[in-house]
Amino acid sequence: MPEQVITPELRQWIIDQATAGHSADSVISAMQASGWSEDTALAALENTLKDQALPMIEASRPFPEVVMSAGGTTVWAHDREVSVLASMARPRVLVLGGLLSAQECHEMIELAQPRLARSETVINATGGSEVNVARTSQGMFFARAENELCARVEARMAALLNWPVERGEGLQILRYGPGAEYKPHYDYFDPSQPGTPAVLRRGGQRLATLVTYLNTPASGGATIFPDVGFQVSAVAGNAVFFSYALPHPMTQTLHGGAPVLAGEKWVATKWLREQRFE
Ligand code: PD2
Ligand code: ZN
């Protein structure tokens, strides 16, 4: 049994495998074939990727990110100044203030309300969608630039996140009534699921999520990140942004919508894709 030390060479090899798109399983198998125990190989892989590969992968290609001026607490985004209220490095999470005006929040809700249906989620096996009990909200999608408000808000989000409008999905609006929640999940498409290739043909993986709160629930409804014990209060006009350089739990981007305890909660979600989304 060779000594199980993560040398710089092994680290680089792991990073090369991950960036070339090899699955974690195949990397583990290769390590096992050269004498590593499965547990140690897995730990080495996860630690290497989390600490080394995620920053490298982010730096090696364009990636959605808010760029702040040194010492700044605000960002000019197209037509509006947005505050950065809090930020975390790993997982990459930013809490943003004043992304939408009160009037824009109100208008977005008015436009979405007549088109709400019970929320569906992607069926991993087929790439289709279905009503899911883990998600007790109602929702709808706007097409990109479907109306003047969407076009304006999308241009602002694109400027804020340094990511082309064309690489974003249309805004999804969700309404949660009292008791409704969105159980913790990842927003990327699981590469191990058979339906994923079909979903990826429309614009590649999701890389990041921007959830904008369109109202302030009377009680409850925070966005939660259980891996890191972090939660973001839903406040009208504010938003939470998080990104994931790889479609893997090591990104620690498990997140959910906590139950609405009183009143209702409205959000607009923008997902950012690797390529042009059609
Ligand atoms: O409404 C939320 O807080 C929430 C939580 C988790 C929204 C989403 N995920 C989503 O739209 O993906
Ligand atoms: Zn989500």
XYZ file of N, CA and C and ligand atoms in Angstrom:
847
model
N 0.856 -1.212 0.000
C 0.000 0.000 0.000
C 0.890 1.259 0.000
N 0.771 2.107 -1.015
C 1.582 3.327 -1.028
C 1.130 4.278 0.077
N 2.023 5.143 0.484
C 1.663 6.134 1.491
C 0.597 7.071 0.895
N -0.498 7.304 1.666
C -1.609 8.048 1.073
C -1.499 9.542 1.405
N -0.614 10.196 0.662
C -0.385 11.627 0.860
C -0.866 12.353 -0.393
N -1.550 13.474 -0.198
C -1.979 14.240 -1.380
C -0.814 15.121 -1.815
N -0.032 14.607 -2.751
C 1.107 15.377 -3.267
C 0.590 16.462 -4.209
N 1.416 17.476 -4.493
C 0.996 18.493 -5.472
C 0.658 17.864 -6.824
N 1.395 16.794 -7.178
C 1.134 16.139 -8.473
C -0.250 15.487 -8.477
N -0.586 14.827 -7.358
C -1.897 14.184 -7.279
C -2.998 15.248 -7.326
N -2.758 16.325 -6.596
C -3.715 17.432 -6.576
C -3.979 17.919 -8.009
N -2.888 18.128 -8.734
C -3.015 18.622 -10.112
C -3.741 17.601 -10.989
N -3.420 16.334 -10.766
C -4.077 15.272 -11.548
C -5.584 15.283 -11.292
N -5.966 15.420 -10.021
C -7.398 15.456 -9.673
C -8.071 16.638 -10.358
N -7.407 17.789 -10.302
C -7.982 18.994 -10.921
C -8.128 18.788 -12.429
N -7.102 18.191 -13.058
C -7.169 17.939 -14.504
C -8.348 17.025 -14.841
N -8.531 15.995 -14.026
C -9.634 15.062 -14.278
C -10.977 15.784 -14.180
N -11.106 16.613 -13.131
C -12.388 17.304 -12.914
C -12.662 18.300 -14.039
N -11.640 19.063 -14.437
C -11.866 20.080 -15.480
C -12.110 19.420 -16.832
N -11.574 18.193 -17.017
C -11.830 17.478 -18.278
C -13.211 16.813 -18.256
N -13.919 16.945 -17.150
C -15.288 16.445 -17.091
C -15.422 14.994 -16.649
N -14.317 14.386 -16.162
C -14.435 13.003 -15.690
C -15.239 12.970 -14.395
N -16.049 11.941 -14.243
C -16.910 11.870 -13.066
C -16.075 11.574 -11.823
N -16.617 11.952 -10.683
C -15.953 11.655 -9.408
C -15.732 10.147 -9.284
N -16.735 9.363 -9.726
C -16.618 7.904 -9.627
C -15.403 7.379 -10.374
N -15.168 7.909 -11.587
C -14.039 7.379 -12.370
C -12.711 7.801 -11.751
N -12.683 8.997 -11.145
C -11.449 9.443 -10.481
C -11.172 8.559 -9.261
N -12.225 8.270 -8.500
C -12.077 7.412 -7.314
C -11.605 6.016 -7.738
N -12.222 5.497 -8.790
C -11.826 4.157 -9.261
C -10.357 4.126 -9.632
N -9.892 5.168 -10.335
C -8.479 5.210 -10.741
C -7.576 5.259 -9.505
N -7.993 6.007 -8.490
C -7.187 6.095 -7.266
C -7.192 4.757 -6.528
N -8.351 4.112 -6.505
C -8.432 2.792 -5.853
C -7.523 1.794 -6.569
N -7.490 1.900 -7.904
C -6.656 0.971 -8.688
C -5.179 1.146 -8.351
N -4.799 2.356 -7.888
C -3.388 2.521 -7.519
C -3.197 2.441 -6.002
N -4.149 1.809 -5.292
C -3.905 1.419 -3.915
C -4.576 2.265 -2.847
N -5.371 3.262 -3.239
C -6.044 4.084 -2.235
C -7.293 3.386 -1.732
N -7.609 3.583 -0.447
C -8.897 3.091 0.043
C -9.964 4.053 -0.494
N -11.177 3.545 -0.622
C -12.244 4.372 -1.199
C -12.481 5.630 -0.359
N -12.530 5.451 0.961
C -12.815 6.585 1.846
C -11.744 7.675 1.737
N -10.469 7.222 1.730
C -9.382 8.206 1.672
C -9.376 8.902 0.312
N -9.645 8.115 -0.738
C -9.673 8.700 -2.084
C -10.770 9.757 -2.175
N -11.916 9.416 -1.608
C -13.053 10.337 -1.655
C -12.733 11.626 -0.903
N -12.139 11.459 0.292
C -11.802 12.643 1.095
C -10.777 13.509 0.360
N -9.783 12.849 -0.251
C -8.748 13.594 -0.981
C -9.367 14.353 -2.153
N -10.244 13.671 -2.830
C -10.900 14.287 -3.999
C -11.716 15.505 -3.580
N -12.534 15.305 -2.559
C -13.425 16.396 -2.149
C -12.628 17.589 -1.640
N -11.619 17.305 -0.812
C -10.847 18.422 -0.253
C -10.099 19.170 -1.341
N -9.492 18.406 -2.242
C -8.730 19.039 -3.316
C -9.643 19.910 -4.169
N -10.770 19.342 -4.531
C -11.649 20.076 -5.438
C -12.241 21.304 -4.762
N -12.657 21.139 -3.528
C -13.310 22.263 -2.850
C -12.335 23.434 -2.674
N -11.137 23.126 -2.187
C -10.210 24.199 -1.848
C -9.425 24.712 -3.044
N -9.130 23.806 -3.982
C -8.232 24.187 -5.073
C -8.951 24.319 -6.405
N -9.767 23.318 -6.706
C -10.294 23.284 -8.069
C -11.403 24.306 -8.285
N -12.274 24.481 -7.296
C -13.369 25.420 -7.527
C -12.834 26.814 -7.865
N -11.889 27.374 -7.061
C -11.348 28.691 -7.437
C -10.646 28.669 -8.792
N -9.937 27.549 -9.090
C -9.233 27.478 -10.376
C -10.209 27.417 -11.534
N -11.255 26.624 -11.357
C -12.238 26.492 -12.434
C -12.939 27.839 -12.656
N -13.264 28.519 -11.561
C -13.905 29.829 -11.691
C -12.986 30.800 -12.421
N -11.681 30.753 -12.066
C -10.740 31.710 -12.652
C -10.394 31.362 -14.100
N -10.599 30.098 -14.483
C -10.134 29.656 -15.798
C -11.132 29.952 -16.910
N -12.312 30.401 -16.563
C -13.303 30.692 -17.608
C -14.213 31.789 -17.088
N -14.923 32.483 -17.987
C -15.847 33.514 -17.504
C -16.856 32.886 -16.548
N -17.193 33.624 -15.506
C -18.077 33.081 -14.476
C -18.893 34.237 -13.905
N -20.182 34.017 -13.635
C -20.984 35.122 -13.099
C -20.432 35.591 -11.749
N -20.250 36.876 -11.589
C -19.741 37.404 -10.324
C -20.027 38.901 -10.236
N -20.288 39.351 -9.031
C -20.467 40.777 -8.773
C -19.069 41.376 -8.580
N -18.757 42.394 -9.333
C -17.439 43.014 -9.208
C -17.603 44.345 -8.482
N -17.017 44.379 -7.276
C -17.120 45.594 -6.459
C -15.858 46.423 -6.584
N -16.007 47.741 -6.515
C -14.809 48.576 -6.445
C -14.214 48.396 -5.048
N -12.891 48.569 -4.949
C -12.204 48.321 -3.673
C -12.864 49.130 -2.557
N -13.172 48.443 -1.482
C -13.766 49.123 -0.335
C -15.211 49.534 -0.538
N -15.742 49.270 -1.721
C -17.108 49.717 -2.026
C -18.158 48.838 -1.383
N -19.301 49.398 -1.154
C -20.405 48.611 -0.617
C -21.581 48.619 -1.583
N -21.405 49.300 -2.706
C -22.470 49.325 -3.708
C -21.887 49.004 -5.077
N -22.769 48.577 -5.984
C -22.373 48.274 -7.362
C -23.355 48.984 -8.275
N -22.829 49.649 -9.307
C -23.722 50.260 -10.298
C -24.109 49.177 -11.298
N -25.410 48.878 -11.396
C -25.888 47.804 -12.267
C -26.845 48.386 -13.307
N -26.309 48.756 -14.450
C -27.076 49.224 -15.607
C -27.792 50.547 -15.348
N -28.794 50.550 -14.466
C -29.601 51.752 -14.278
C -29.906 51.979 -12.796
N -29.178 51.256 -11.923
C -29.537 51.330 -10.501
C -28.340 50.959 -9.631
N -28.245 51.621 -8.491
C -27.177 51.294 -7.543
C -27.678 50.199 -6.595
N -26.927 49.120 -6.500
C -27.318 47.970 -5.686
C -26.337 47.861 -4.518
N -26.846 47.612 -3.311
C -25.973 47.483 -2.136
C -25.525 46.039 -1.962
N -24.294 45.855 -1.539
C -23.841 44.520 -1.142
C -23.934 44.479 0.385
N -24.912 43.729 0.890
C -25.200 43.731 2.329
C -24.360 42.712 3.080
N -24.005 41.606 2.399
C -23.176 40.555 3.028
C -22.594 39.701 1.923
N -21.427 39.114 2.190
C -20.855 38.207 1.194
C -20.049 37.122 1.883
N -20.043 35.957 1.254
C -19.324 34.790 1.768
C -18.503 34.240 0.606
N -17.287 33.743 0.906
C -16.427 33.243 -0.171
C -16.816 31.831 -0.593
N -16.897 30.896 0.386
C -17.223 29.490 0.097
C -18.286 28.999 1.037
N -19.467 28.659 0.588
C -19.930 28.804 -0.779
C -20.007 30.279 -1.147
N -19.934 30.574 -2.457
C -20.032 31.965 -2.880
C -21.484 32.394 -2.749
N -21.743 33.282 -1.797
C -23.094 33.795 -1.572
C -22.990 35.295 -1.354
N -23.851 36.052 -2.008
C -23.918 37.500 -1.792
C -25.349 37.870 -1.453
N -25.519 38.751 -0.492
C -26.841 39.286 -0.182
C -26.865 40.719 -0.703
N -27.846 41.023 -1.536
C -27.886 42.308 -2.239
C -29.104 43.111 -1.806
N -28.923 44.400 -1.669
C -30.028 45.272 -1.245
C -30.455 46.196 -2.376
N -31.773 46.387 -2.513
C -32.279 47.375 -3.472
C -32.077 47.015 -4.921
N -32.154 45.735 -5.243
C -32.007 45.348 -6.656
C -33.219 45.793 -7.472
N -34.405 45.647 -6.879
C -35.640 46.108 -7.536
C -36.286 47.187 -6.669
N -36.952 48.141 -7.318
C -37.711 49.145 -6.570
C -39.026 48.525 -6.098
N -39.684 49.186 -5.162
C -40.983 48.702 -4.673
C -41.982 48.632 -5.827
N -41.927 49.614 -6.708
C -42.839 49.642 -7.863
C -42.583 48.452 -8.794
N -41.311 48.154 -9.014
C -40.974 47.016 -9.896
C -41.432 45.688 -9.288
N -41.257 45.539 -7.982
C -41.728 44.317 -7.299
C -43.229 44.164 -7.492
N -43.942 45.254 -7.269
C -45.399 45.246 -7.371
C -45.837 44.874 -8.793
N -45.215 45.522 -9.773
C -45.563 45.260 -11.180
C -45.286 43.818 -11.572
N -44.163 43.291 -11.096
C -43.775 41.910 -11.444
C -44.837 40.938 -10.920
N -45.294 41.159 -9.690
C -46.326 40.301 -9.102
C -47.624 40.412 -9.912
N -47.992 41.640 -10.270
C -49.245 41.856 -11.019
C -49.210 41.129 -12.364
N -48.052 41.176 -13.022
C -47.931 40.538 -14.344
C -47.944 39.019 -14.230
N -47.398 38.494 -13.125
C -47.273 37.038 -12.976
C -48.557 36.403 -12.466
N -49.252 37.099 -11.586
C -50.402 36.517 -10.850
C -51.386 35.744 -11.735
N -51.836 36.315 -12.858
C -52.843 35.592 -13.644
C -52.313 34.317 -14.293
N -51.010 34.151 -14.316
C -50.423 32.998 -15.023
C -49.851 31.943 -14.085
N -50.135 32.053 -12.778
C -49.559 31.098 -11.821
C -50.153 29.710 -11.977
N -49.319 28.700 -11.823
C -49.776 27.309 -11.759
C -48.946 26.630 -10.690
N -49.397 25.494 -10.185
C -48.611 24.742 -9.191
C -47.204 24.514 -9.736
N -46.181 24.807 -8.907
C -44.800 24.712 -9.377
C -44.415 23.297 -9.776
N -43.669 23.213 -10.856
C -43.163 21.929 -11.298
C -41.654 21.920 -11.138
N -41.083 20.725 -10.982
C -39.621 20.617 -10.967
C -39.207 19.613 -12.024
N -37.954 19.720 -12.427
C -37.434 18.835 -13.466
C -37.434 17.392 -12.957
N -37.951 16.471 -13.767
C -37.850 15.044 -13.438
C -36.470 14.612 -13.903
N -35.633 14.241 -12.949
C -34.246 13.942 -13.304
C -34.129 12.816 -14.316
N -35.029 11.851 -14.227
C -34.891 10.676 -15.085
C -35.134 11.009 -16.553
N -36.010 11.970 -16.815
C -36.418 12.196 -18.214
C -36.094 13.589 -18.724
N -35.855 14.525 -17.830
C -35.650 15.906 -18.256
C -36.967 16.654 -18.408
N -38.091 15.969 -18.229
C -39.399 16.638 -18.248
C -39.654 17.310 -16.912
N -40.898 17.759 -16.646
C -41.170 18.372 -15.349
C -42.469 17.831 -14.782
N -42.609 17.969 -13.467
C -43.768 17.417 -12.777
C -44.024 18.220 -11.512
N -45.233 18.091 -10.979
C -45.527 18.696 -9.685
C -44.775 17.894 -8.617
N -44.144 18.589 -7.689
C -43.281 17.926 -6.703
C -43.728 18.339 -5.306
N -43.933 17.355 -4.443
C -44.435 17.668 -3.098
C -43.437 18.464 -2.268
N -42.146 18.390 -2.639
C -41.141 19.150 -1.883
C -41.271 20.642 -2.158
N -42.107 20.977 -3.105
C -42.151 22.361 -3.543
C -43.603 22.807 -3.612
N -44.078 23.391 -2.510
C -45.504 23.653 -2.395
C -45.844 25.078 -2.789
N -45.160 25.592 -3.769
C -45.425 26.952 -4.230
C -46.163 26.901 -5.562
N -46.569 28.100 -6.034
C -47.100 28.222 -7.387
C -46.101 29.031 -8.192
N -46.039 28.799 -9.488
C -45.038 29.520 -10.257
C -45.388 29.710 -11.703
N -44.575 30.521 -12.381
C -44.686 30.727 -13.822
C -43.336 31.217 -14.329
N -43.109 31.098 -15.610
C -41.894 31.629 -16.238
C -42.270 32.753 -17.193
N -41.532 33.854 -17.135
C -41.594 34.840 -18.211
C -40.566 34.424 -19.261
N -40.878 34.644 -20.536
C -39.829 34.505 -21.555
C -38.858 35.669 -21.358
N -37.621 35.511 -21.819
C -36.663 36.598 -21.699
C -37.182 37.821 -22.447
N -37.077 38.980 -21.825
C -37.503 40.253 -22.438
C -38.951 40.204 -22.929
N -39.768 39.435 -22.222
C -41.161 39.296 -22.639
C -41.926 40.620 -22.573
N -41.561 41.463 -21.649
C -42.191 42.781 -21.531
C -41.112 43.777 -21.094
N -41.490 45.031 -21.039
C -40.499 46.086 -20.773
C -39.869 45.898 -19.394
N -40.679 45.490 -18.420
C -40.153 45.307 -17.053
C -39.116 44.179 -17.014
N -39.452 43.048 -17.612
C -38.495 41.923 -17.635
C -37.204 42.345 -18.330
N -37.325 43.035 -19.461
C -36.129 43.440 -20.217
C -35.242 44.342 -19.357
N -35.861 45.285 -18.647
C -35.097 46.221 -17.812
C -34.411 45.481 -16.657
N -35.173 44.618 -15.996
C -34.624 43.887 -14.841
C -33.525 42.919 -15.299
N -33.722 42.286 -16.432
C -32.700 41.362 -16.949
C -31.420 42.102 -17.326
N -31.566 43.292 -17.912
C -30.375 44.083 -18.265
C -29.616 44.462 -16.989
N -30.359 44.783 -15.940
C -29.740 45.145 -14.652
C -29.012 43.940 -14.047
N -29.678 42.790 -14.068
C -29.064 41.577 -13.499
C -27.813 41.188 -14.293
N -27.873 41.335 -15.614
C -26.718 40.993 -16.462
C -25.531 41.890 -16.121
N -25.806 43.185 -15.934
C -24.719 44.120 -15.592
C -24.186 43.805 -14.194
N -25.077 43.530 -13.274
C -24.685 43.235 -11.890
C -23.773 42.017 -11.825
N -24.112 40.985 -12.595
C -23.433 39.688 -12.475
C -22.400 39.458 -13.572
N -22.200 40.484 -14.411
C -21.233 40.349 -15.507
C -21.502 39.104 -16.330
N -22.746 38.917 -16.673
C -23.145 37.717 -17.409
C -24.178 38.099 -18.466
N -23.935 37.718 -19.747
C -24.819 38.174 -20.820
C -26.270 37.753 -20.602
N -27.181 38.643 -20.942
C -28.618 38.355 -20.829
C -28.953 37.033 -21.514
N -28.325 36.767 -22.679
C -28.639 35.574 -23.480
C -28.281 34.284 -22.756
N -27.384 34.370 -21.764
C -27.002 33.164 -21.026
C -27.834 32.996 -19.754
N -28.966 33.657 -19.711
C -29.852 33.508 -18.558
C -31.179 32.899 -18.994
N -31.792 32.132 -18.104
C -33.156 31.661 -18.347
C -34.105 32.840 -18.122
N -35.312 32.741 -18.647
C -36.316 33.758 -18.343
C -36.593 33.767 -16.844
N -37.098 34.894 -16.327
C -37.377 34.975 -14.887
C -38.481 33.996 -14.496
N -38.250 33.284 -13.403
C -39.284 32.429 -12.840
C -39.874 33.123 -11.624
N -41.185 33.231 -11.587
C -41.850 33.838 -10.423
C -42.483 32.723 -9.600
N -42.254 32.771 -8.285
C -42.862 31.799 -7.382
C -43.676 32.536 -6.326
N -44.818 31.963 -6.004
C -45.624 32.464 -4.878
C -45.795 31.342 -3.873
N -45.408 31.600 -2.625
C -45.603 30.648 -1.541
C -46.711 31.187 -0.648
N -47.738 30.375 -0.399
C -48.768 30.762 0.564
C -48.342 30.334 1.961
N -49.203 30.578 2.969
C -48.867 30.173 4.344
C -48.556 28.680 4.395
N -47.459 28.311 5.032
C -47.061 26.908 5.167
C -46.237 26.385 4.001
N -46.222 27.098 2.885
C -45.487 26.591 1.712
C -43.985 26.768 1.904
N -43.233 25.846 1.323
C -41.773 25.885 1.445
C -41.169 25.267 0.197
N -39.855 25.387 0.107
C -39.112 24.733 -0.973
C -37.997 23.970 -0.263
N -38.130 22.653 -0.202
C -37.164 21.834 0.542
C -35.760 21.987 -0.037
N -34.719 21.816 0.793
C -33.347 22.027 0.312
C -33.013 21.180 -0.926
N -32.317 21.801 -1.849
C -31.985 21.175 -3.136
C -30.792 21.915 -3.739
N -30.267 21.374 -4.816
C -29.258 22.084 -5.617
C -29.934 22.569 -6.888
N -29.481 23.687 -7.417
C -30.108 24.208 -8.634
C -29.454 23.654 -9.904
N -28.212 23.142 -9.811
C -27.588 22.574 -11.017
C -28.273 21.268 -11.374
N -28.064 20.836 -12.619
C -28.649 19.584 -13.088
C -27.685 18.454 -12.758
N -28.198 17.423 -12.104
C -27.366 16.314 -11.626
C -26.803 15.532 -12.817
N -25.473 15.554 -13.002
C -24.870 14.898 -14.178
C -25.128 13.398 -14.228
N -25.464 12.795 -13.077
C -25.639 11.342 -13.071
C -27.050 10.942 -13.504
N -27.927 11.912 -13.705
C -29.312 11.569 -14.057
C -29.490 11.431 -15.559
N -30.241 10.445 -15.978
C -30.373 10.191 -17.422
C -31.025 11.330 -18.203
N -31.861 12.137 -17.545
C -32.526 13.222 -18.274
C -31.659 14.454 -18.469
N -30.498 14.488 -17.791
C -29.697 15.718 -17.793
C -29.155 16.118 -19.176
N -28.649 15.201 -20.001
C -28.137 15.629 -21.312
C -29.157 16.432 -22.118
N -30.422 16.027 -22.048
C -31.466 16.746 -22.801
C -31.612 18.174 -22.277
N -31.577 18.328 -20.952
C -31.720 19.658 -20.348
C -30.516 20.533 -20.712
N -29.325 19.918 -20.748
C -28.093 20.680 -21.002
C -28.018 21.187 -22.440
N -28.753 20.564 -23.349
C -28.714 21.011 -24.750
C -29.308 22.402 -24.928
N -30.073 22.867 -23.958
C -30.699 24.196 -24.072
C -29.816 25.333 -23.594
N -28.563 25.076 -23.233
C -27.730 26.189 -22.751
C -26.676 25.778 -21.744
N -26.428 24.485 -21.662
C -25.395 24.001 -20.746
C -25.864 24.014 -19.301
N -24.899 23.828 -18.397
C -25.227 23.764 -16.967
C -25.681 25.132 -16.449
N -26.416 25.080 -15.352
C -26.597 26.292 -14.555
C -25.307 26.522 -13.776
N -24.907 27.787 -13.679
C -23.686 28.152 -12.950
C -23.992 28.952 -11.697
N -25.125 29.611 -11.687
C -25.427 30.514 -10.571
C -26.918 30.819 -10.542
N -27.360 31.272 -9.373
C -28.776 31.583 -9.125
C -28.875 32.954 -8.484
N -29.856 33.724 -8.907
C -30.171 35.001 -8.255
C -31.648 34.959 -7.875
N -31.927 34.889 -6.586
C -33.315 34.894 -6.097
C -33.615 36.297 -5.580
N -34.598 36.963 -6.184
C -34.974 38.325 -5.772
C -36.323 38.270 -5.062
N -36.404 38.878 -3.911
C -37.652 38.888 -3.129
C -38.558 40.015 -3.630
N -39.799 39.649 -3.954
C -40.731 40.649 -4.494
C -41.650 41.215 -3.424
N -41.649 40.596 -2.246
C -42.385 41.162 -1.109
C -41.668 40.739 0.168
N -42.146 41.262 1.287
C -41.600 40.873 2.589
C -42.677 40.059 3.296
N -42.473 38.730 3.444
C -43.497 37.923 4.113
C -43.723 38.412 5.548
N -44.959 38.262 6.024
C -45.252 38.681 7.403
C -44.370 37.914 8.382
N -44.117 36.640 8.108
C -43.238 35.830 8.969
C -42.738 34.612 8.196
N -41.477 34.277 8.382
C -40.887 33.098 7.746
C -40.450 33.369 6.312
N -40.089 32.244 5.606
C -39.771 32.351 4.185
C -38.333 32.722 3.859
N -37.424 32.633 4.830
C -36.017 32.927 4.530
C -35.461 31.908 3.535
N -34.441 32.293 2.805
C -33.702 31.335 1.984
C -32.575 30.782 2.846
N -32.515 29.449 2.947
C -31.582 28.823 3.888
C -30.491 28.041 3.148
N -29.299 28.008 3.731
C -28.162 27.237 3.208
C -27.723 26.284 4.328
N -28.336 25.085 4.397
C -28.138 24.191 5.550
C -26.695 23.738 5.745
N -25.908 23.610 4.661
C -24.521 23.136 4.810
C -23.674 24.091 5.637
N -24.021 25.365 5.588
C -23.178 26.365 6.250
C -23.939 27.156 7.306
N -25.168 26.715 7.616
C -25.931 27.370 8.686
C -26.166 28.840 8.437
N -26.517 29.170 7.195
C -26.690 30.580 6.825
C -28.105 30.779 6.319
N -28.707 31.913 6.644
C -30.020 32.177 6.069
C -30.184 33.644 5.722
N -30.961 33.859 4.661
C -31.162 35.218 4.135
C -32.631 35.562 4.296
N -32.927 36.628 5.009
C -34.318 37.046 5.201
C -34.888 37.547 3.884
N -36.142 37.209 3.652
C -36.826 37.695 2.456
C -37.286 39.123 2.707
N -36.698 40.069 2.000
C -37.057 41.487 2.141
C -37.292 42.047 0.732
N -38.435 42.667 0.535
C -38.819 43.148 -0.799
C -37.707 43.958 -1.453
N -37.379 43.594 -2.686
C -36.372 44.324 -3.467
C -34.965 43.807 -3.282
N -34.721 43.058 -2.198
C -33.392 42.477 -1.953
C -33.247 41.145 -2.699
N -32.021 40.620 -2.719
C -31.781 39.389 -3.479
C -30.642 38.611 -2.844
N -30.623 37.307 -3.130
C -29.464 36.483 -2.748
C -28.923 35.849 -4.023
N -27.603 35.952 -4.191
C -26.905 35.379 -5.342
C -25.975 34.291 -4.843
N -25.938 33.150 -5.541
C -24.939 32.126 -5.204
C -24.531 31.413 -6.477
N -23.274 30.918 -6.487
C -22.746 30.314 -7.710
C -22.094 28.978 -7.393
N -21.991 28.148 -8.428
C -21.485 26.780 -8.275
C -20.711 26.428 -9.538
N -19.391 26.380 -9.401
C -18.521 26.179 -10.567
C -18.594 24.758 -11.096
N -19.009 23.843 -10.259
C -19.183 22.450 -10.678
C -20.550 21.975 -10.210
N -21.174 21.063 -10.939
C -22.458 20.516 -10.490
C -22.237 19.443 -9.434
N -21.801 19.874 -8.249
C -21.398 18.914 -7.218
C -21.695 19.480 -5.828
N -22.109 18.597 -4.884
C -22.401 19.067 -3.517
C -21.218 19.765 -2.844
N -19.989 19.494 -3.325
C -18.838 20.169 -2.691
C -18.947 21.690 -2.792
N -19.794 22.171 -3.694
C -19.991 23.625 -3.789
C -20.730 24.177 -2.565
N -21.295 23.269 -1.777
C -22.026 23.652 -0.556
C -23.184 24.616 -0.842
N -23.776 24.468 -2.033
C -24.872 25.364 -2.394
C -26.248 24.728 -2.182
N -26.293 23.701 -1.323
C -27.605 23.191 -0.916
C -28.375 24.374 -0.324
N -29.609 24.565 -0.776
C -30.378 25.722 -0.299
C -31.865 25.403 -0.394
N -32.665 26.124 0.360
C -34.108 25.899 0.329
C -34.836 27.170 0.733
N -36.154 27.109 0.589
C -36.998 28.208 1.053
C -37.700 27.732 2.308
N -37.417 28.354 3.447
C -38.044 27.948 4.715
C -39.551 28.210 4.645
N -40.328 27.444 5.412
C -41.786 27.629 5.358
C -42.200 29.080 5.643
N -43.191 29.523 4.892
C -43.800 30.833 5.162
C -44.728 30.630 6.358
N -44.498 31.368 7.432
C -45.267 31.161 8.662
C -46.534 31.998 8.685
N -46.485 33.158 8.062
C -47.679 34.008 7.972
C -47.549 34.877 6.736
N -48.692 35.115 6.083
C -48.685 35.916 4.868
C -48.207 35.102 3.684
N -47.708 35.746 2.660
C -47.221 35.026 1.496
C -45.843 35.540 1.117
N -45.201 34.795 0.235
C -43.849 35.148 -0.211
C -43.798 35.042 -1.728
N -43.247 36.095 -2.348
C -43.082 36.101 -3.808
C -41.596 36.278 -4.127
N -41.089 35.474 -5.046
C -39.698 35.662 -5.495
C -39.628 35.593 -7.015
N -38.569 36.194 -7.538
C -38.222 36.054 -8.964
C -36.852 35.392 -9.015
N -36.760 34.229 -9.663
C -35.472 33.520 -9.746
C -34.905 33.632 -11.152
N -33.627 34.010 -11.213
C -32.889 34.043 -12.493
C -31.780 33.011 -12.402
N -31.770 32.062 -13.344
C -30.689 31.074 -13.402
C -29.757 31.414 -14.552
N -28.478 31.333 -14.280
C -27.474 31.682 -15.278
C -26.840 30.408 -15.824
N -26.797 30.315 -17.140
C -26.307 29.123 -17.831
C -24.921 29.363 -18.414
N -24.264 28.244 -18.735
C -22.930 28.323 -19.355
C -22.969 28.975 -20.732
N -23.998 28.634 -21.488
C -24.090 29.111 -22.867
C -25.420 29.810 -23.086
N -25.582 30.275 -24.314
C -26.847 30.922 -24.689
C -28.016 29.981 -24.381
N -29.016 30.503 -23.686
C -30.186 29.684 -23.341
C -31.299 29.962 -24.350
N -31.798 28.902 -24.950
C -32.861 29.063 -25.981
C -34.193 28.627 -25.416
O -37.765 31.128 -2.587
C -36.640 30.777 -2.176
O -36.157 31.261 -1.156
C -35.932 29.750 -2.954
C -35.203 28.827 -2.250
C -34.534 27.861 -2.969
C -35.981 29.683 -4.323
C -35.255 28.681 -4.960
N -34.537 27.800 -4.294
C -35.231 28.536 -6.425
O -36.021 29.244 -7.101
O -34.430 27.721 -6.930
Zn -33.193 26.675 -5.721
